[in-house]
Coordinates of C-alpha atoms in Angstrom, one line a residue:
Chain R
X1456 CA 0.0 0.0 0.0
X1457 CA 1.3 3.4 -0.8
X1458 CA 1.4 6.0 2.0
X1459 CA 2.3 9.3 0.5
X1460 CA 1.4 12.5 2.3
X1461 CA 0.0 15.5 0.4
X1462 CA 2.2 18.5 0.4
X1463 CA 0.3 21.0 2.4
X1464 CA 1.0 24.8 2.7
X1465 CA -0.6 26.7 5.5
X1466 CA -2.1 29.8 4.0
X1467 CA -3.5 32.8 5.8
X1468 CA -6.3 33.2 3.2
X1469 CA -7.2 29.7 2.1
X1470 CA -6.4 27.7 5.2
X1471 CA -4.6 24.7 3.7
X1472 CA -3.3 24.6 0.2
X1473 CA -2.9 20.9 -0.6
X1474 CA -0.9 19.6 -3.6
X1475 CA -1.6 16.0 -4.5
X1476 CA -1.9 15.4 -8.2
X1477 CA 1.2 16.5 -10.1
X1478 CA 2.9 16.9 -6.7
X1479 CA 6.5 16.2 -7.8
X1480 CA 6.3 18.5 -10.8
X1481 CA 4.7 21.4 -8.9
X1482 CA 7.0 21.1 -5.9
X1483 CA 10.0 21.1 -8.2
X1484 CA 8.8 24.2 -9.9
X1485 CA 8.3 25.9 -6.5
X1486 CA 11.8 24.9 -5.6
X1487 CA 13.4 26.7 -8.6
X1488 CA 15.4 29.9 -8.1
X1489 CA 12.9 31.7 -10.3
X1490 CA 9.9 30.8 -8.1
X1491 CA 11.8 31.3 -4.7
X1492 CA 12.7 34.8 -5.8
X1493 CA 9.0 35.7 -5.5
X1494 CA 9.4 35.4 -1.7
X1495 CA 11.4 38.6 -2.1
X1496 CA 8.9 40.6 -4.1
X1497 CA 6.0 41.9 -2.2
X1498 CA 2.5 41.8 -3.7
X1499 CA 1.7 45.4 -3.1
X1500 CA 5.0 47.1 -3.4
X1501 CA 5.2 50.0 -1.0
X1502 CA 1.7 49.7 0.4
X1503 CA 3.2 48.6 3.7
X1504 CA 4.1 52.3 4.2
X1505 CA 0.3 52.9 4.3
X1506 CA -0.9 49.5 5.6
X1507 CA 1.7 48.1 8.0
X1508 CA 0.7 44.5 7.4
X1509 CA 0.9 44.6 3.6
X1510 CA 4.0 42.5 3.6
X1511 CA 2.7 39.5 1.7
X1512 CA 4.6 38.3 -1.3
X1513 CA 4.1 37.2 -4.9
X1514 CA 5.2 33.7 -3.7
X1515 CA 2.2 33.3 -1.4
X1516 CA -0.1 34.8 -4.0
X1517 CA 1.1 32.4 -6.7
X1518 CA 0.4 29.4 -4.5
X1519 CA -3.1 30.9 -3.9
X1520 CA -3.7 31.2 -7.6
X1521 CA -2.7 27.6 -8.1
X1522 CA -5.1 26.6 -5.3
X1523 CA -8.0 28.4 -6.9
X1524 CA -7.3 27.2 -10.4
X1525 CA -7.3 23.6 -9.1
X1526 CA -10.6 24.2 -7.3
X1527 CA -12.2 25.7 -10.4
X1528 CA -11.2 22.6 -12.4
X1529 CA -12.6 20.3 -9.7
X1530 CA -15.9 22.1 -9.9
X1531 CA -15.9 21.9 -13.7
X1532 CA -15.1 18.2 -13.5
X1533 CA -17.8 17.6 -11.0
X1534 CA -20.4 19.5 -13.1
X1535 CA -19.4 18.5 -16.6
X1536 CA -17.1 15.5 -16.2
X1537 CA -19.5 13.2 -17.9
X1538 CA -19.2 15.2 -21.2
X1539 CA -16.5 13.4 -23.2
X1540 CA -15.1 16.6 -24.7
X1541 CA -14.9 18.5 -21.4
X1542 CA -13.4 15.4 -19.7
X1543 CA -10.8 15.0 -22.3
X1544 CA -9.8 18.7 -22.3
X1545 CA -9.5 18.7 -18.5
X1546 CA -7.7 15.4 -18.4
X1547 CA -5.3 16.6 -21.1
X1548 CA -4.7 20.1 -20.1
X1549 CA -5.1 20.2 -16.3
X1550 CA -1.4 20.0 -15.7
X1551 CA -0.7 22.8 -18.1
X1552 CA -3.3 25.1 -16.5
X1553 CA -1.7 24.4 -13.1
X1554 CA 1.7 25.3 -14.4
X1555 CA 0.4 28.5 -16.0
X1556 CA -1.4 29.4 -12.7
X1557 CA 1.6 28.8 -10.5
X1558 CA 4.1 30.6 -12.8
X1559 CA 2.0 33.6 -14.0
X1560 CA 3.9 36.2 -11.9
X1561 CA 7.5 35.1 -12.3
X1562 CA 8.5 38.2 -14.2
X1563 CA 7.5 40.8 -11.6
X1564 CA 10.2 43.2 -10.7
X1565 CA 10.8 44.4 -7.2
X1566 CA 7.9 46.5 -5.7
X1567 CA 5.6 44.7 -8.2
X1568 CA 3.5 47.1 -10.3
X1569 CA 5.4 50.1 -9.3
X1570 CA 8.4 48.9 -11.3
X1571 CA 6.2 48.8 -14.4
X1572 CA 6.2 52.6 -14.3
X1573 CA 10.0 52.9 -13.7
X1574 CA 11.2 51.5 -17.0
X1575 CA 9.7 50.4 -20.3
X1576 CA 11.2 47.0 -19.6
X1577 CA 9.3 46.9 -16.3
X1578 CA 6.0 47.1 -18.2
X1579 CA 6.8 43.8 -19.7
X1580 CA 6.7 41.6 -16.7
X1581 CA 4.3 39.3 -18.5
X1582 CA 6.7 38.9 -21.3
X1583 CA 9.5 38.2 -18.7
X1584 CA 7.3 35.6 -17.0
X1585 CA 6.7 33.9 -20.4
X1586 CA 10.3 33.9 -21.3
X1587 CA 11.1 31.8 -18.2
X1588 CA 9.2 28.9 -19.7
X1589 CA 11.6 28.7 -22.7
X1590 CA 14.8 30.5 -21.8
X1591 CA 17.6 28.0 -22.0
X1592 CA 19.1 29.4 -18.7
X1593 CA 15.9 29.1 -16.9
X1594 CA 15.5 26.5 -14.1
X1595 CA 11.8 26.4 -14.9
X1596 CA 12.4 25.1 -18.3
X1597 CA 14.7 22.5 -17.0
X1598 CA 12.2 21.2 -14.4
X1599 CA 9.5 21.1 -17.1
X1600 CA 11.7 19.0 -19.3
X1601 CA 12.8 16.8 -16.5
X1602 CA 9.2 16.0 -15.8
X1603 CA 8.6 14.9 -19.4
X1604 CA 6.6 18.0 -20.4
X1605 CA 7.2 18.2 -24.2
X1606 CA 8.3 21.3 -26.0
X1607 CA 4.9 21.8 -27.5
X1608 CA 3.3 21.4 -24.0
X1609 CA 5.7 24.0 -22.6
X1610 CA 4.7 26.4 -25.3
X1611 CA 1.0 25.6 -24.7
X1612 CA 1.4 26.2 -20.9
X1613 CA 3.1 29.5 -21.6
X1614 CA 0.5 30.5 -24.2
X1615 CA -2.3 29.9 -21.7
X1616 CA -1.3 33.2 -20.2
X1617 CA -2.4 34.9 -23.4
X1618 CA -4.8 32.6 -25.2
X1619 CA -6.0 29.1 -25.9
X1620 CA -8.1 27.5 -28.6
X1621 CA -10.4 26.2 -25.8
X1622 CA -11.3 29.5 -24.2
X1623 CA -12.4 28.4 -20.8
X1624 CA -8.9 27.1 -20.0
X1625 CA -7.5 30.5 -20.7
X1626 CA -10.4 32.1 -18.7
X1627 CA -9.1 30.3 -15.6
X1628 CA -5.8 32.0 -16.0
X1629 CA -6.8 35.4 -17.4
X1630 CA -10.3 36.8 -17.5
X1631 CA -12.6 39.0 -15.4
X1632 CA -13.2 36.0 -13.1
X1633 CA -9.8 34.4 -13.2
X1634 CA -7.9 32.7 -10.3
X1635 CA -5.4 35.5 -10.1
X1636 CA -8.0 38.2 -9.4
X1637 CA -9.9 36.0 -7.0
X1638 CA -6.8 35.4 -5.0
X1639 CA -5.3 38.9 -5.0
X1640 CA -8.5 40.6 -3.8
X1641 CA -8.9 38.3 -0.8
X1642 CA -5.2 38.3 0.0
X1643 CA -4.8 42.1 -0.3
X1644 CA -7.9 42.6 1.7
X1645 CA -6.7 40.3 4.4
X1646 CA -3.2 41.7 4.8
X1647 CA -4.2 45.4 4.5
X1648 CA -7.0 44.9 6.9
X1649 CA -9.4 46.5 4.5
X1650 CA -12.4 44.3 4.9
X1651 CA -14.3 45.7 1.9
X1652 CA -12.2 43.5 -0.4
X1653 CA -13.8 40.3 1.0
X1654 CA -16.3 38.4 -1.1
X1655 CA -17.9 34.9 -1.1
X1656 CA -15.1 32.8 -2.7
X1657 CA -16.7 29.5 -1.7
X1658 CA -20.0 30.4 -3.3
X1659 CA -18.3 31.5 -6.5
X1660 CA -16.2 28.4 -6.7
X1661 CA -19.4 26.3 -6.2
X1662 CA -21.2 28.2 -9.0
X1663 CA -18.7 27.7 -11.9
X1664 CA -19.9 26.0 -15.0
X1665 CA -19.4 26.3 -18.8
X1666 CA -21.5 27.9 -21.5
X1667 CA -21.0 28.7 -25.2
X1668 CA -19.5 32.1 -26.1
X1669 CA -22.5 34.2 -27.1
X1670 CA -20.8 36.1 -29.9
X1671 CA -22.7 35.7 -33.1
X1672 CA -19.5 35.3 -35.1
X1673 CA -18.9 32.0 -33.2
X1674 CA -22.3 30.6 -33.9
X1675 CA -22.1 26.8 -34.2
X1676 CA -18.6 26.4 -32.8
X1677 CA -19.1 23.9 -30.0
X1678 CA -15.5 24.2 -28.8
X1679 CA -15.9 27.9 -27.8
X1680 CA -16.9 27.2 -24.2
X1681 CA -16.4 30.0 -21.7
X1682 CA -15.9 29.9 -17.9
X1683 CA -19.3 31.0 -16.5
X1684 CA -21.2 31.2 -13.2
X1685 CA -24.5 29.4 -12.9
X1686 CA -27.2 31.9 -13.8
X1687 CA -29.3 30.7 -10.8
X1688 CA -26.5 30.9 -8.3
X1689 CA -23.6 33.1 -9.3
X1690 CA -24.9 36.6 -10.0
X1691 CA -24.9 38.1 -6.5
X1692 CA -21.5 36.6 -5.6
X1693 CA -20.1 38.1 -8.9
X1694 CA -21.6 41.5 -8.1
X1695 CA -20.0 41.3 -4.7
X1696 CA -16.6 40.5 -6.2
X1697 CA -16.9 43.5 -8.6
X1698 CA -17.8 45.8 -5.7
X1699 CA -14.9 44.4 -3.7
X1700 CA -12.6 45.3 -6.6
X1701 CA -13.9 48.9 -6.7
X1702 CA -13.4 49.4 -3.0
X1703 CA -9.9 47.8 -3.0
X1704 CA -8.9 50.0 -6.0
X1705 CA -10.1 53.2 -4.4
X1706 CA -9.0 52.3 -0.8
X1707 CA -5.8 50.4 -1.4
X1708 CA -4.4 50.3 -4.9
X1709 CA -4.8 54.1 -5.6
X1710 CA -4.4 55.2 -1.9
X1711 CA -2.9 58.7 -2.0
X1712 CA -0.1 57.9 0.5
X1713 CA 0.9 54.7 -1.3
X1714 CA 0.9 56.4 -4.7
X1715 CA 3.0 59.2 -3.1
X1716 CA 5.6 56.8 -1.9
X1717 CA 5.6 55.1 -5.3
X1718 CA 6.2 58.5 -6.9
X1719 CA 9.0 59.1 -4.4
X1720 CA 10.7 55.8 -5.4
X1721 CA 10.2 56.6 -9.1
X1722 CA 12.0 59.9 -8.7
X1723 CA 14.7 58.1 -6.7
X1724 CA 15.1 55.4 -9.3
X1725 CA 15.2 58.0 -12.1
X1726 CA 18.1 59.7 -10.3
X1727 CA 19.8 56.3 -9.9
X1728 CA 19.4 55.7 -13.6
X1729 CA 20.9 59.0 -14.5
X1730 CA 23.9 58.4 -12.3
X1731 CA 24.3 54.8 -13.5
X1732 CA 24.5 56.1 -17.1
X1733 CA 27.5 58.2 -16.2
X1734 CA 29.0 55.6 -13.8
X1735 CA 28.4 58.0 -10.9
X1736 CA 26.4 55.8 -8.5
X1737 CA 28.1 55.5 -5.2
X1738 CA 30.9 52.9 -5.5
X1739 CA 29.4 50.6 -2.9
X1740 CA 26.5 50.0 -5.2
X1741 CA 26.7 46.3 -6.4
X1742 CA 27.6 46.0 -10.0
X1743 CA 24.4 44.1 -10.9
X1744 CA 22.2 46.9 -9.5
X1745 CA 24.2 49.6 -11.4
X1746 CA 23.7 47.4 -14.5
X1747 CA 20.0 47.1 -13.8
X1748 CA 19.6 50.8 -13.8
X1749 CA 22.0 51.4 -16.7
X1750 CA 20.0 48.9 -18.8
X1751 CA 16.7 50.3 -17.6
X1752 CA 15.6 46.9 -16.4
X1753 CA 16.4 45.1 -19.7
X1754 CA 18.8 42.7 -18.1
X1755 CA 19.6 39.0 -18.7
X1756 CA 17.7 36.2 -17.0
X1757 CA 20.6 35.6 -14.5
X1758 CA 20.8 39.3 -13.7
X1759 CA 17.1 39.5 -13.3
X1760 CA 17.0 36.8 -10.7
X1761 CA 19.3 38.9 -8.4
X1762 CA 17.1 42.0 -8.7
X1763 CA 14.7 41.7 -5.8
X1764 CA 13.5 44.0 -3.0
X1765 CA 16.3 43.2 -0.5
X1766 CA 18.9 44.1 -3.2
X1767 CA 17.3 47.5 -3.9
X1768 CA 16.6 48.3 -0.2
X1769 CA 20.2 47.6 0.6
X1770 CA 21.2 50.1 -2.1
X1771 CA 18.8 52.6 -0.8
X1772 CA 20.4 52.2 2.6
X1773 CA 23.9 52.7 1.0
X1774 CA 22.8 55.7 -0.9
X1775 CA 21.2 57.3 2.1
X1776 CA 24.6 57.6 3.6
X1777 CA 26.6 58.5 0.5
X1778 CA 27.6 62.1 0.2
X1779 CA 29.8 62.0 -2.9
X1780 CA 27.5 61.1 -5.7
X1781 CA 24.3 63.1 -5.7
X1782 CA 22.6 65.1 -3.0
X1783 CA 19.2 64.4 -4.5
X1784 CA 19.9 60.6 -4.4
X1785 CA 21.0 60.8 -0.8
X1786 CA 18.0 62.9 0.3
X1787 CA 15.4 60.8 -1.5
X1788 CA 17.0 57.5 -0.2
X1789 CA 17.2 58.8 3.4
X1790 CA 13.6 60.1 3.3
X1791 CA 12.3 56.8 2.0
X1792 CA 14.0 54.8 4.7
X1793 CA 12.8 57.1 7.5
X1794 CA 9.4 57.5 5.9
X1795 CA 9.9 61.2 5.9
X1796 CA 7.5 62.8 3.5
X1797 CA 9.1 65.2 1.0
X1798 CA 6.7 65.2 -2.0
X1799 CA 3.8 67.5 -2.2
X1800 CA 0.8 66.7 -4.3
X1801 CA -2.2 68.3 -6.0
X1802 CA -5.3 66.2 -6.8
X1803 CA -6.5 66.8 -10.3
X1804 CA -10.1 65.8 -9.7
X1805 CA -12.2 64.6 -12.5
X1806 CA -9.3 64.7 -14.9
X1807 CA -9.1 61.8 -17.3
X1808 CA -6.2 60.9 -19.6
X1809 CA -8.5 62.4 -22.3
X1810 CA -8.4 65.8 -20.9
X1811 CA -5.6 67.7 -22.6
X1812 CA -5.2 69.9 -19.6
X1813 CA -3.0 67.2 -18.0
X1814 CA -0.8 67.3 -21.1
X1815 CA -0.8 71.1 -20.9
X1816 CA 0.3 71.0 -17.3
X1817 CA 3.2 68.7 -18.3
X1818 CA 4.3 71.0 -21.1
X1819 CA 4.1 74.1 -18.9
X1820 CA 6.2 72.5 -16.2
X1821 CA 8.8 71.5 -18.8
X1822 CA 8.8 74.9 -20.4
X1823 CA 9.8 76.3 -17.0
X1824 CA 12.8 74.0 -16.8
X1825 CA 11.1 71.5 -14.4
X1826 CA 12.0 68.1 -15.8
X1827 CA 9.6 65.3 -15.5
X1828 CA 10.8 62.4 -13.3
X1829 CA 13.4 64.8 -11.8
X1830 CA 11.2 67.0 -9.7
X1831 CA 7.7 66.0 -10.5
X1832 CA 5.4 63.4 -12.1
X1833 CA 1.8 63.1 -12.9
X1834 CA 0.2 59.8 -11.7
X1835 CA -2.7 58.8 -13.9
X1836 CA -4.9 55.9 -13.0
X1837 CA -8.0 55.1 -15.0
X1838 CA -10.2 52.5 -13.5
X1839 CA -13.4 51.0 -14.8
X1840 CA -15.1 48.7 -12.3
X1841 CA -16.6 46.4 -14.9
X1842 CA -15.8 47.1 -18.6
X1843 CA -19.2 46.9 -20.0
X1844 CA -19.5 48.0 -23.7
X1845 CA -21.7 51.0 -24.2
X1846 CA -25.2 49.5 -25.0
X1847 CA -25.4 51.7 -28.2
X1848 CA -22.6 49.6 -29.7
X1849 CA -24.9 46.6 -30.0
X1850 CA -26.7 48.3 -32.9
X1851 CA -24.1 50.8 -34.0
X1852 CA -21.0 48.6 -34.2
X1853 CA -22.0 45.0 -33.1
X1854 CA -18.6 43.5 -33.9
X1855 CA -17.0 45.9 -31.4
X1856 CA -19.7 45.2 -28.9
X1857 CA -19.1 41.4 -29.0
X1858 CA -15.4 41.9 -29.0
X1859 CA -15.7 43.9 -25.7
X1860 CA -18.1 41.3 -24.2
X1861 CA -15.9 38.4 -25.2
X1862 CA -12.8 40.1 -23.6
X1863 CA -14.3 41.6 -20.5
X1864 CA -17.6 40.2 -19.5
X1865 CA -18.4 37.9 -16.5
X1866 CA -20.6 35.3 -18.1
X1867 CA -23.7 33.6 -16.6
X1868 CA -25.0 30.4 -18.1
X1869 CA -27.5 27.6 -17.5
X1870 CA -24.7 25.0 -17.5
X1871 CA -26.1 23.2 -20.6
X1872 CA -23.1 22.9 -22.9
X1873 CA -25.1 23.6 -26.0
X1874 CA -26.6 26.8 -24.7
X1875 CA -25.2 30.2 -25.0
X1876 CA -23.8 32.1 -22.0
X1877 CA -24.7 35.7 -21.5
X1878 CA -22.9 38.7 -20.0
X1879 CA -23.8 39.4 -16.4
X1880 CA -24.8 43.0 -17.3
X1881 CA -27.8 41.7 -19.2
X1882 CA -29.4 40.7 -15.9
X1883 CA -27.7 42.7 -13.2
X1884 CA -29.0 46.2 -12.6
X1885 CA -26.2 46.8 -10.2
X1886 CA -23.5 46.0 -12.8
X1887 CA -25.4 48.0 -15.4
X1888 CA -25.3 51.1 -13.2
X1889 CA -21.6 50.6 -12.4
X1890 CA -20.4 49.2 -15.7
X1891 CA -19.9 52.3 -17.8
X1892 CA -18.8 54.5 -14.9
X1893 CA -15.1 55.5 -15.0
X1894 CA -13.1 56.3 -11.9
X1895 CA -10.0 58.2 -13.1
X1896 CA -7.5 59.3 -10.4
X1897 CA -4.9 61.8 -11.4
X1898 CA -2.4 63.5 -9.1
X1899 CA 0.6 65.7 -9.6
X1900 CA 3.4 64.8 -7.1
X1901 CA 6.3 67.3 -6.9
X1902 CA 9.3 68.4 -4.9
X1903 CA 8.8 71.6 -2.8
X1904 CA 11.5 73.5 -4.7
X1905 CA 9.2 73.8 -7.8
X1906 CA 6.1 75.0 -5.9
X1907 CA 5.9 78.3 -7.8
X1908 CA 6.2 76.5 -11.2
X1909 CA 3.4 74.1 -10.1
X1910 CA 1.2 77.0 -9.1
X1911 CA 1.8 78.6 -12.5
X1912 CA 1.3 75.4 -14.5
X1913 CA -1.9 74.3 -12.8
X1914 CA -3.7 77.7 -12.9
Chain C
X256 CA 6.1 63.1 -25.0
X257 CA 3.9 60.1 -25.9
X258 CA 0.6 59.2 -24.4
X259 CA -2.4 57.4 -25.8
X260 CA -4.4 60.6 -26.0
X261 CA -1.9 62.6 -28.1
X262 CA -1.0 59.5 -30.2
X263 CA -4.7 58.9 -31.0
X264 CA -5.2 62.5 -32.0
X265 CA -2.1 62.2 -34.3
X266 CA -3.5 59.0 -35.8
X267 CA -6.8 60.6 -36.8
X268 CA -5.1 63.7 -38.0
X269 CA -3.0 61.5 -40.3
X270 CA -5.6 59.0 -41.5
X271 CA -8.7 61.3 -41.7
X272 CA -11.5 58.8 -41.6
X273 CA -11.4 55.3 -40.2
X274 CA -14.3 52.9 -40.6
X275 CA -15.1 50.7 -37.6
X276 CA -13.7 50.3 -34.1
X277 CA -12.3 46.9 -35.2
X278 CA -10.2 48.5 -37.9
X279 CA -9.0 51.2 -35.5
X280 CA -8.0 48.5 -33.0
X281 CA -6.0 46.6 -35.5
X282 CA -4.3 49.7 -36.9
X283 CA -3.2 50.8 -33.5
X284 CA -2.1 47.3 -32.5
X285 CA 0.0 46.9 -35.7
X286 CA 1.5 50.4 -35.2
X287 CA 2.4 49.5 -31.6
X288 CA 4.0 46.3 -32.8
X289 CA 6.1 48.4 -35.2
X290 CA 7.4 50.4 -32.3
X291 CA 4.9 53.3 -32.1
X292 CA 4.2 53.8 -28.4
X293 CA 0.4 54.2 -27.8
X294 CA 0.9 52.9 -24.2
X295 CA -1.9 50.4 -24.6
X296 CA -2.2 46.7 -23.6
X297 CA -3.6 44.3 -26.1
X298 CA -5.1 40.9 -25.5
X299 CA -6.2 38.3 -28.1
X300 CA -10.0 38.5 -28.3
X301 CA -12.7 37.3 -30.6
X302 CA -11.6 39.5 -33.6
X303 CA -7.9 39.4 -32.9
X304 CA -5.8 41.8 -30.9
X305 CA -8.0 44.0 -28.7
X306 CA -7.4 46.7 -26.1
X307 CA -10.1 47.6 -23.6
X308 CA -8.1 50.8 -23.0
X309 CA -8.4 51.8 -26.6
X310 CA -12.1 50.9 -26.7
X311 CA -12.7 53.2 -23.8
X312 CA -10.5 55.9 -25.3
X313 CA -12.5 55.8 -28.5
X314 CA -15.7 56.4 -26.6
X315 CA -14.1 59.3 -24.7
X316 CA -12.7 60.8 -27.9
X317 CA -16.3 60.8 -29.4
X318 CA -17.9 62.0 -26.2
X319 CA -15.5 64.9 -25.7
X320 CA -15.9 65.8 -29.4
X321 CA -12.4 65.2 -30.7
X322 CA -13.9 62.7 -33.2
X323 CA -17.2 62.6 -35.1
X324 CA -18.9 59.3 -35.3
X325 CA -21.4 58.5 -38.2
X326 CA -23.2 55.2 -38.9
X327 CA -21.8 53.3 -41.8
X328 CA -21.6 49.7 -43.0
X329 CA -18.8 47.3 -43.7
X330 CA -19.4 44.0 -45.6
X331 CA -23.2 44.5 -45.1
X332 CA -22.8 44.8 -41.3
X333 CA -23.5 48.1 -39.4
X334 CA -20.4 49.9 -38.1
X335 CA -19.2 53.5 -37.4
X336 CA -17.2 55.9 -39.4
X337 CA -14.9 58.1 -37.4
X338 CA -13.5 61.4 -38.6
X339 CA -11.5 64.2 -36.9
X340 CA -13.5 67.0 -35.4
X341 CA -12.2 70.6 -35.6
X342 CA -11.2 70.4 -32.0
X343 CA -8.7 67.7 -32.7
X344 CA -6.5 69.9 -34.9
X345 CA -6.8 72.8 -32.5
X346 CA -5.7 70.7 -29.6
X347 CA -2.7 69.3 -31.4
X348 CA -1.7 72.8 -32.3
X349 CA -2.1 74.0 -28.7
X350 CA 0.1 71.1 -27.6
X351 CA 2.7 71.8 -30.2
X352 CA 2.1 68.4 -31.7
X353 CA 0.7 69.3 -35.1
X354 CA 3.7 68.1 -37.1
X355 CA 2.9 64.8 -38.8
X356 CA 4.6 61.9 -36.9
X357 CA 7.2 59.7 -38.8
X358 CA 4.7 56.8 -38.7
X359 CA 2.0 58.7 -40.7
X360 CA 2.6 56.9 -44.0
X361 CA 2.4 53.6 -42.4
X362 CA -0.9 54.5 -40.6
X363 CA -2.3 55.8 -43.9
X364 CA -1.3 52.6 -45.7
X365 CA -2.8 50.4 -43.0
X366 CA -6.0 52.3 -43.2
X367 CA -6.3 51.4 -46.9
X368 CA -6.6 47.7 -46.0
X369 CA -9.7 45.7 -45.1
X370 CA -10.5 44.9 -41.4
X371 CA -10.0 41.2 -42.2
X372 CA -6.6 41.7 -43.7
X373 CA -5.6 43.8 -40.7
X374 CA -7.0 41.2 -38.3
X375 CA -4.9 38.5 -39.9
X376 CA -1.7 40.5 -39.8
X377 CA -2.4 41.8 -36.3
X378 CA -3.0 38.2 -35.0
X379 CA 0.2 37.0 -36.6
X380 CA 2.1 39.8 -34.9
X381 CA 0.4 39.1 -31.6
X382 CA 1.3 35.4 -31.8
X383 CA 4.9 36.2 -32.7
X384 CA 5.2 38.7 -29.9
X385 CA 3.8 36.0 -27.5
X386 CA 6.8 33.9 -28.5
X387 CA 5.0 31.4 -30.8
X388 CA 7.9 30.0 -32.9
X389 CA 7.8 30.6 -36.7
X390 CA 7.4 26.9 -37.4
X391 CA 4.2 26.8 -35.3
X392 CA 2.8 30.1 -36.4
X393 CA 0.5 28.9 -39.2
X394 CA -0.8 26.0 -37.3
X395 CA -1.6 28.1 -34.2
X396 CA -3.2 30.8 -36.4
X397 CA -5.4 28.3 -38.2
X398 CA -6.6 26.8 -34.9
X399 CA -7.4 30.2 -33.5
X400 CA -8.8 31.8 -36.6
X401 CA -10.2 29.2 -38.9
X402 CA -12.4 31.8 -40.5
X403 CA -9.3 33.7 -41.8
X404 CA -7.5 30.7 -43.2
X405 CA -7.6 32.1 -46.8
X406 CA -6.0 35.4 -45.6
X407 CA -3.0 33.9 -43.9
X408 CA -0.4 34.0 -46.7
X409 CA -1.2 37.7 -47.5
X410 CA -1.3 38.5 -43.8
X411 CA 2.1 36.9 -43.2
X412 CA 3.6 38.8 -46.1
X413 CA 2.4 42.1 -44.7
X414 CA 3.7 41.1 -41.2
X415 CA 7.1 40.3 -42.7
X416 CA 7.2 43.6 -44.6
X417 CA 6.3 45.4 -41.4
X418 CA 9.1 43.6 -39.5
X419 CA 11.5 45.3 -42.0
X420 CA 9.8 48.6 -41.6
X421 CA 10.1 48.4 -37.8
X422 CA 13.7 47.3 -38.0
X423 CA 14.5 50.3 -40.3

């Protein structure tokens, strides 16, 4: 008789995360340098300066995403496992979905999404994640090969982050109801202590089913099954999740203090980049960090693995003491470590990226010699709670309507595999009223020395 | 300075009319793949590469009267025709961005193609950018876009030409 224990992780959000099936493969992936690095990248970047307990990492989040993806597939198997096609898709692809769920965040830079704003290369964390599936230097690739995952399966697992010919498999990884979003809302809510982010995960997991994509262009294509919620069970739980996302966005992700510290770090890193170009960073700065700034984040796989939060925080500590290189670097570094607020800000209420006034403010500041990313930056965040296409599109430009539905909708369905799903906004008055609303947040953060120029430019 | 708003104003100043949101999505995606920074994220949706941000930006551009929108049809299906409003040119002048961008000829050339041609090329570029190897490209394309099978060769030719344009 075999007597093999499950591998179990204790998790603050999900209780126990148990890994049974594909255990050896998944544990080997978790043990790679690439995945272990995620222990040193916090999920919410500098949010801990606003919410003291927001110290949770991409490592724990990635395990949570794996856990939810497994549970979604269990529900689908329970509900539709007697259908030969669904059974064969799940049997054949389950392992690949797990791999994609576990590894989806590998490419995040230190301080997570903040780094996406520091360099162009930072924006491409998804590309970096994907490259780790295939990079010959990557430990991930080696583990996948060692566990008899074929080349085409490796590519298929990686492509699941972007697309799949069986859409519901991709929906589990990336959609308005994906395992990623379901985990990060609960996790961020738990660790920030902002209770608004909570929603009924168990009910949602219990309500999953499949339904045909409703787009007329796919009429008759029986493979186009989408991940849906049962129309009789799922609507209110989905509404609650969307509301949770609104509140977390307004209260946590765009919190003024957090965004101010992000702006602070962006100015600091811009100065470090300028100094790195002329080899003027303090000499105690490790070469791989200098290189990271000099190459604006576009470093090799090996170099990337060394770039984590401890590395950058160590440098910030070094810079805070360094008098030779740049007084701006020293000041910004010291203020960050001591959480001493330097930046001032102006809310630009109601401004959207559309309003050319923001662009005008930028141009006015520059015309007065105030360089962007040196003494100021405008932080633009455009949030839509649920991206419902404007109803007029249905008659005016139906192709565009169904494209938007296919990409952004949460689907409800009867669970009959030959019946069409429908977008939640067809039934939900709550979503209808929220759906087309936009919540832009724009703020100008600046150093006190340009106060006069800011006054002039924002008049 | 590059942001989605200014880049979109420049696009419509360059192309004049564009018929259909789908066509606009594909033109912007292809331009972005060629190195023009619109600052937009694209996913692979029903009709190929698609950006929610661009969809929302288009609605804003119409609502705030930078663009006119008129009903039109394409292949017998209803769609919209977009053209620049007077305000668009005035805003570009006020921002000092009225000079035609270097990518204007490419935008004009893309606008002369059909939405299906653009969808084919845009999907090929998307797959390439996602890391699909050249050897698997056609197979992957045909699985995802069976309805565009007959356009693949022409779409690939355009994608290859664009690769040289982007490199230049």
